[in-house]
Short mmCIF file of the C-alpha atoms (twelve columns), coordinates in Angstrom:
data_MODEL
# 
_entry.id   MODEL 
# 
loop_
_atom_site.group_PDB 
_atom_site.id 
_atom_site.type_symbol 
_atom_site.label_atom_id 
_atom_site.label_alt_id 
_atom_site.label_comp_id 
_atom_site.label_asym_id 
_atom_site.label_seq_id 
_atom_site.Cartn_x 
_atom_site.Cartn_y 
_atom_site.Cartn_z 
_atom_site.pdbx_PDB_model_num 
ATOM 1   C CA . MET A 1   77.949  205.126 43.050  1 
ATOM 2   C CA . SER A 2   77.180  202.101 45.127  1 
ATOM 3   C CA . CYS A 3   78.192  200.066 42.198  1 
ATOM 4   C CA . THR A 4   81.527  201.639 42.143  1 
ATOM 5   C CA . ILE A 5   82.080  201.270 45.899  1 
ATOM 6   C CA . GLU A 6   81.054  197.628 45.730  1 
ATOM 7   C CA . LYS A 7   83.256  197.178 42.750  1 
ATOM 8   C CA . ALA A 8   86.151  198.882 44.556  1 
ATOM 9   C CA . LEU A 9   85.584  196.679 47.596  1 
ATOM 10  C CA . ALA A 10  85.532  193.533 45.407  1 
ATOM 11  C CA . ASP A 11  88.672  194.669 43.644  1 
ATOM 12  C CA . ALA A 12  90.301  195.381 47.021  1 
ATOM 13  C CA . LYS A 13  89.341  191.899 48.247  1 
ATOM 14  C CA . ALA A 14  90.767  190.355 45.096  1 
ATOM 15  C CA . LEU A 15  93.951  192.359 45.537  1 
ATOM 16  C CA . VAL A 16  94.213  191.266 49.186  1 
ATOM 17  C CA . GLU A 17  93.811  187.628 48.087  1 
ATOM 18  C CA . ARG A 18  96.461  188.079 45.451  1 
ATOM 19  C CA . LEU A 19  98.743  189.750 48.013  1 
ATOM 20  C CA . ARG A 20  98.220  186.802 50.396  1 
ATOM 21  C CA . ASP A 21  99.052  184.329 47.613  1 
ATOM 22  C CA . HIS A 22  102.157 186.342 46.717  1 
ATOM 23  C CA . ASP A 23  103.100 186.531 50.406  1 
ATOM 24  C CA . ASP A 24  102.747 182.719 50.739  1 
ATOM 25  C CA . ALA A 25  104.805 182.201 47.593  1 
ATOM 26  C CA . ALA A 26  107.461 184.604 48.887  1 
ATOM 27  C CA . GLU A 27  107.521 182.777 52.244  1 
ATOM 28  C CA . SER A 28  107.962 179.463 50.443  1 
ATOM 29  C CA . LEU A 29  110.786 180.904 48.344  1 
ATOM 30  C CA . ILE A 30  112.479 182.229 51.486  1 
ATOM 31  C CA . GLU A 31  112.300 178.749 53.087  1 
ATOM 32  C CA . GLN A 32  113.715 177.114 49.965  1 
ATOM 33  C CA . THR A 33  116.474 179.711 49.760  1 
ATOM 34  C CA . THR A 34  117.371 179.150 53.428  1 
ATOM 35  C CA . ALA A 35  117.520 175.378 52.901  1 
ATOM 36  C CA . LEU A 36  119.693 175.814 49.806  1 
ATOM 37  C CA . ASN A 37  121.939 178.236 51.680  1 
ATOM 38  C CA . LYS A 38  122.424 175.672 54.461  1 
ATOM 39  C CA . ARG A 39  123.283 172.982 51.913  1 
ATOM 40  C CA . VAL A 40  125.781 175.287 50.203  1 
ATOM 41  C CA . GLU A 41  127.397 176.088 53.574  1 
ATOM 42  C CA . ALA A 42  127.622 172.371 54.422  1 
ATOM 43  C CA . MET A 43  129.223 171.701 51.019  1 
ATOM 44  C CA . LYS A 44  131.715 174.507 51.564  1 
ATOM 45  C CA . GLN A 45  132.612 173.169 54.999  1 
ATOM 46  C CA . TYR A 46  132.987 169.657 53.569  1 
ATOM 47  C CA . GLN A 47  135.210 170.977 50.789  1 
ATOM 48  C CA . GLU A 48  137.362 172.878 53.303  1 
ATOM 49  C CA . GLU A 49  137.780 169.752 55.450  1 
ATOM 50  C CA . ILE A 50  138.723 167.695 52.388  1 
ATOM 51  C CA . GLN A 51  141.278 170.309 51.420  1 
ATOM 52  C CA . GLU A 52  142.743 170.255 54.938  1 
ATOM 53  C CA . LEU A 53  143.023 166.471 54.832  1 
ATOM 54  C CA . ASN A 54  144.622 166.591 51.397  1 
ATOM 55  C CA . GLU A 55  147.051 169.222 52.640  1 
ATOM 56  C CA . VAL A 56  148.050 167.005 55.565  1 
ATOM 57  C CA . ALA A 57  148.453 164.034 53.221  1 
ATOM 58  C CA . ARG A 58  150.583 166.090 50.845  1 
ATOM 59  C CA . HIS A 59  153.035 166.914 53.610  1 
ATOM 60  C CA . ARG A 60  153.821 163.219 53.971  1 
ATOM 61  C CA . PRO A 61  155.787 161.854 51.077  1 
ATOM 62  C CA . ARG A 62  154.023 159.270 48.975  1 
ATOM 63  C CA . SER A 63  156.908 156.875 49.473  1 
ATOM 64  C CA . THR A 64  156.343 156.997 53.248  1 
ATOM 65  C CA . LEU A 65  152.688 156.109 52.766  1 
ATOM 66  C CA . VAL A 66  153.557 153.256 50.411  1 
ATOM 67  C CA . MET A 67  156.210 151.917 52.779  1 
ATOM 68  C CA . GLY A 68  153.746 152.020 55.683  1 
ATOM 69  C CA . ILE A 69  151.182 150.077 53.673  1 
ATOM 70  C CA . GLN A 70  153.804 147.534 52.589  1 
ATOM 71  C CA . GLN A 71  154.904 147.038 56.193  1 
ATOM 72  C CA . GLU A 72  151.296 146.486 57.287  1 
ATOM 73  C CA . ASN A 73  150.809 143.972 54.467  1 
ATOM 74  C CA . ARG A 74  153.973 142.130 55.526  1 
ATOM 75  C CA . GLN A 75  152.765 141.982 59.123  1 
ATOM 76  C CA . ILE A 76  149.361 140.708 58.007  1 
ATOM 77  C CA . ARG A 77  150.979 137.969 55.916  1 
ATOM 78  C CA . GLU A 78  153.217 136.969 58.820  1 
ATOM 79  C CA . LEU A 79  150.230 136.794 61.158  1 
ATOM 80  C CA . GLN A 80  148.298 134.719 58.629  1 
ATOM 81  C CA . GLN A 81  151.240 132.323 58.306  1 
ATOM 82  C CA . GLU A 82  151.560 132.067 62.085  1 
ATOM 83  C CA . ASN A 83  147.821 131.423 62.306  1 
ATOM 84  C CA . LYS A 84  148.126 128.567 59.793  1 
ATOM 85  C CA . GLU A 85  151.052 127.074 61.704  1 
ATOM 86  C CA . LEU A 86  149.181 127.295 64.997  1 
ATOM 87  C CA . ARG A 87  146.126 125.628 63.458  1 
ATOM 88  C CA . THR A 88  148.255 122.822 62.073  1 
ATOM 89  C CA . SER A 89  149.993 122.393 65.414  1 
ATOM 90  C CA . LEU A 90  146.653 122.357 67.220  1 
ATOM 91  C CA . GLU A 91  145.299 119.713 64.852  1 
ATOM 92  C CA . GLU A 92  148.437 117.591 65.352  1 
ATOM 93  C CA . HIS A 93  148.207 117.899 69.132  1 
ATOM 94  C CA . GLN A 94  144.523 117.063 69.056  1 
ATOM 95  C CA . SER A 95  145.191 114.021 66.907  1 
ATOM 96  C CA . ALA A 96  147.991 112.878 69.209  1 
ATOM 97  C CA . LEU A 97  145.782 113.400 72.248  1 
ATOM 98  C CA . GLU A 98  142.999 111.382 70.645  1 
ATOM 99  C CA . LEU A 99  145.447 108.555 69.924  1 
ATOM 100 C CA . ILE A 100 146.824 108.651 73.479  1 
ATOM 101 C CA . MET A 101 143.330 108.653 74.976  1 
ATOM 102 C CA . SER A 102 142.306 105.784 72.730  1 
ATOM 103 C CA . LYS A 103 145.335 103.716 73.812  1 
ATOM 104 C CA . TYR A 104 144.697 104.649 77.438  1 
ATOM 105 C CA . ARG A 105 141.075 103.533 77.239  1 
ATOM 106 C CA . GLU A 106 142.112 100.259 75.630  1 
ATOM 107 C CA . GLN A 107 144.700 99.596  78.356  1 
ATOM 108 C CA . MET A 108 142.265 100.502 81.118  1 
ATOM 109 C CA . PHE A 109 139.636 98.253  79.586  1 
ATOM 110 C CA . ARG A 110 142.102 95.349  79.358  1 
ATOM 111 C CA . LEU A 111 143.303 95.927  82.884  1 
ATOM 112 C CA . LEU A 112 139.783 96.101  84.230  1 
ATOM 113 C CA . MET A 113 138.763 93.027  82.251  1 
ATOM 114 C CA . ALA A 114 141.739 91.126  83.657  1 
ATOM 115 C CA . SER A 115 140.887 92.118  87.229  1 
ATOM 116 C CA . LYS A 116 137.166 91.344  86.852  1 
ATOM 117 C CA . LYS A 117 137.237 87.987  85.050  1 
ATOM 118 C CA . ASP A 118 135.009 86.311  87.600  1 
ATOM 119 C CA . ASP A 119 131.942 88.592  87.589  1 
ATOM 120 C CA . PRO A 120 129.864 88.623  84.327  1 
ATOM 121 C CA . GLY A 121 127.820 91.635  85.547  1 
ATOM 122 C CA . ILE A 122 130.920 93.745  85.940  1 
ATOM 123 C CA . ILE A 123 132.184 92.588  82.543  1 
ATOM 124 C CA . MET A 124 128.900 93.714  80.914  1 
ATOM 125 C CA . LYS A 125 129.089 97.046  82.730  1 
ATOM 126 C CA . LEU A 126 132.681 97.550  81.551  1 
ATOM 127 C CA . LYS A 127 131.730 96.730  77.976  1 
ATOM 128 C CA . GLU A 128 128.869 99.245  78.143  1 
ATOM 129 C CA . GLN A 129 131.222 101.891 79.499  1 
ATOM 130 C CA . HIS A 130 133.756 101.080 76.804  1 
ATOM 131 C CA . SER A 131 131.098 101.452 74.104  1 
ATOM 132 C CA . LYS A 132 129.997 104.762 75.657  1 
ATOM 133 C CA . ILE A 133 133.584 105.988 75.561  1 
ATOM 134 C CA . ASP A 134 133.909 104.994 71.910  1 
ATOM 135 C CA . MET A 135 130.604 106.708 71.087  1 
ATOM 136 C CA . VAL A 136 131.682 109.892 72.855  1 
ATOM 137 C CA . HIS A 137 135.032 109.740 71.084  1 
ATOM 138 C CA . ARG A 138 133.383 109.425 67.675  1 
ATOM 139 C CA . ASN A 139 130.805 112.152 68.311  1 
ATOM 140 C CA . ASN A 140 133.186 114.721 69.732  1 
ATOM 141 C CA . SER A 141 136.336 114.927 67.696  1 
ATOM 142 C CA . GLU A 142 137.089 118.421 69.001  1 
ATOM 143 C CA . GLY A 143 138.288 117.317 72.417  1 
ATOM 144 C CA . PHE A 144 135.038 117.419 74.362  1 
ATOM 145 C CA . PHE A 145 135.277 113.655 74.803  1 
ATOM 146 C CA . LEU A 146 137.964 114.116 77.427  1 
ATOM 147 C CA . ASP A 147 135.559 115.158 80.165  1 
ATOM 148 C CA . ALA A 148 133.072 112.384 79.410  1 
ATOM 149 C CA . SER A 149 135.727 109.663 79.200  1 
ATOM 150 C CA . ARG A 150 137.394 110.924 82.342  1 
ATOM 151 C CA . HIS A 151 134.029 110.776 84.118  1 
ATOM 152 C CA . ILE A 152 133.226 107.308 82.843  1 
ATOM 153 C CA . LEU A 153 136.710 105.976 83.586  1 
ATOM 154 C CA . GLU A 154 137.076 107.487 87.049  1 
ATOM 155 C CA . ALA A 155 134.622 105.178 88.816  1 
ATOM 156 C CA . PRO A 156 136.186 101.872 87.685  1 
ATOM 157 C CA . GLN A 157 139.697 103.290 88.117  1 
ATOM 158 C CA . HIS A 158 139.049 104.152 91.765  1 
ATOM 159 C CA . GLY A 159 137.696 100.648 92.316  1 
ATOM 160 C CA . LEU A 160 140.788 99.173  90.664  1 
ATOM 161 C CA . GLU A 161 143.101 101.266 92.817  1 
ATOM 162 C CA . ARG A 162 141.227 100.103 95.902  1 
ATOM 163 C CA . ARG A 163 141.601 96.454  94.842  1 
ATOM 164 C CA . HIS A 164 145.329 96.918  94.200  1 
ATOM 165 C CA . LEU A 165 145.742 98.405  97.663  1 
ATOM 166 C CA . GLU A 166 143.775 95.507  99.192  1 
ATOM 167 C CA . ALA A 167 145.868 93.001  97.244  1 
ATOM 168 C CA . ASN A 168 149.083 94.706  98.367  1 
ATOM 169 C CA . GLN A 169 147.919 94.685  101.959 1 
ATOM 170 C CA . ASN A 170 147.032 90.979  101.744 1 
ATOM 171 C CA . VAL A 171 150.480 90.204  100.353 1 
ATOM 172 C CA . HIS A 172 152.263 91.949  103.248 1 
# 
């Protein structure tokens, strides 16, 4: 009889183990089913939203949509054309400004050279400044040369103005 009780206990233990394995498998299946159910619900909600959007789009005539797109395209083309024209105008203005500044520097250099004929040190300094201006002009074709040339030209220009005032005062 002890054999049968031991055997019954062993069978019971085996059955408990099998029940635990089945319980774990059932739990896993429940988790998978819940995850699938959530995915199905999300897909249904997505489908409903798509249908609502399609319904809204259907209420607007296709011709209205096409006309709206054509108008936007026309506006984009006009803006692109205006952008090209503005770029061209900017390049022309920049070129003209560079030419004007070049002529201005040449005139200032000539004027300064004429007023400083006697002093070789000043002549060398003016030539150095003129070469700096040319270097800045060549290196900065985008308009940044204006500040540097203005800075370089201001000092001699103030001196020239002072000399003109002194000369005018001496004349009177």
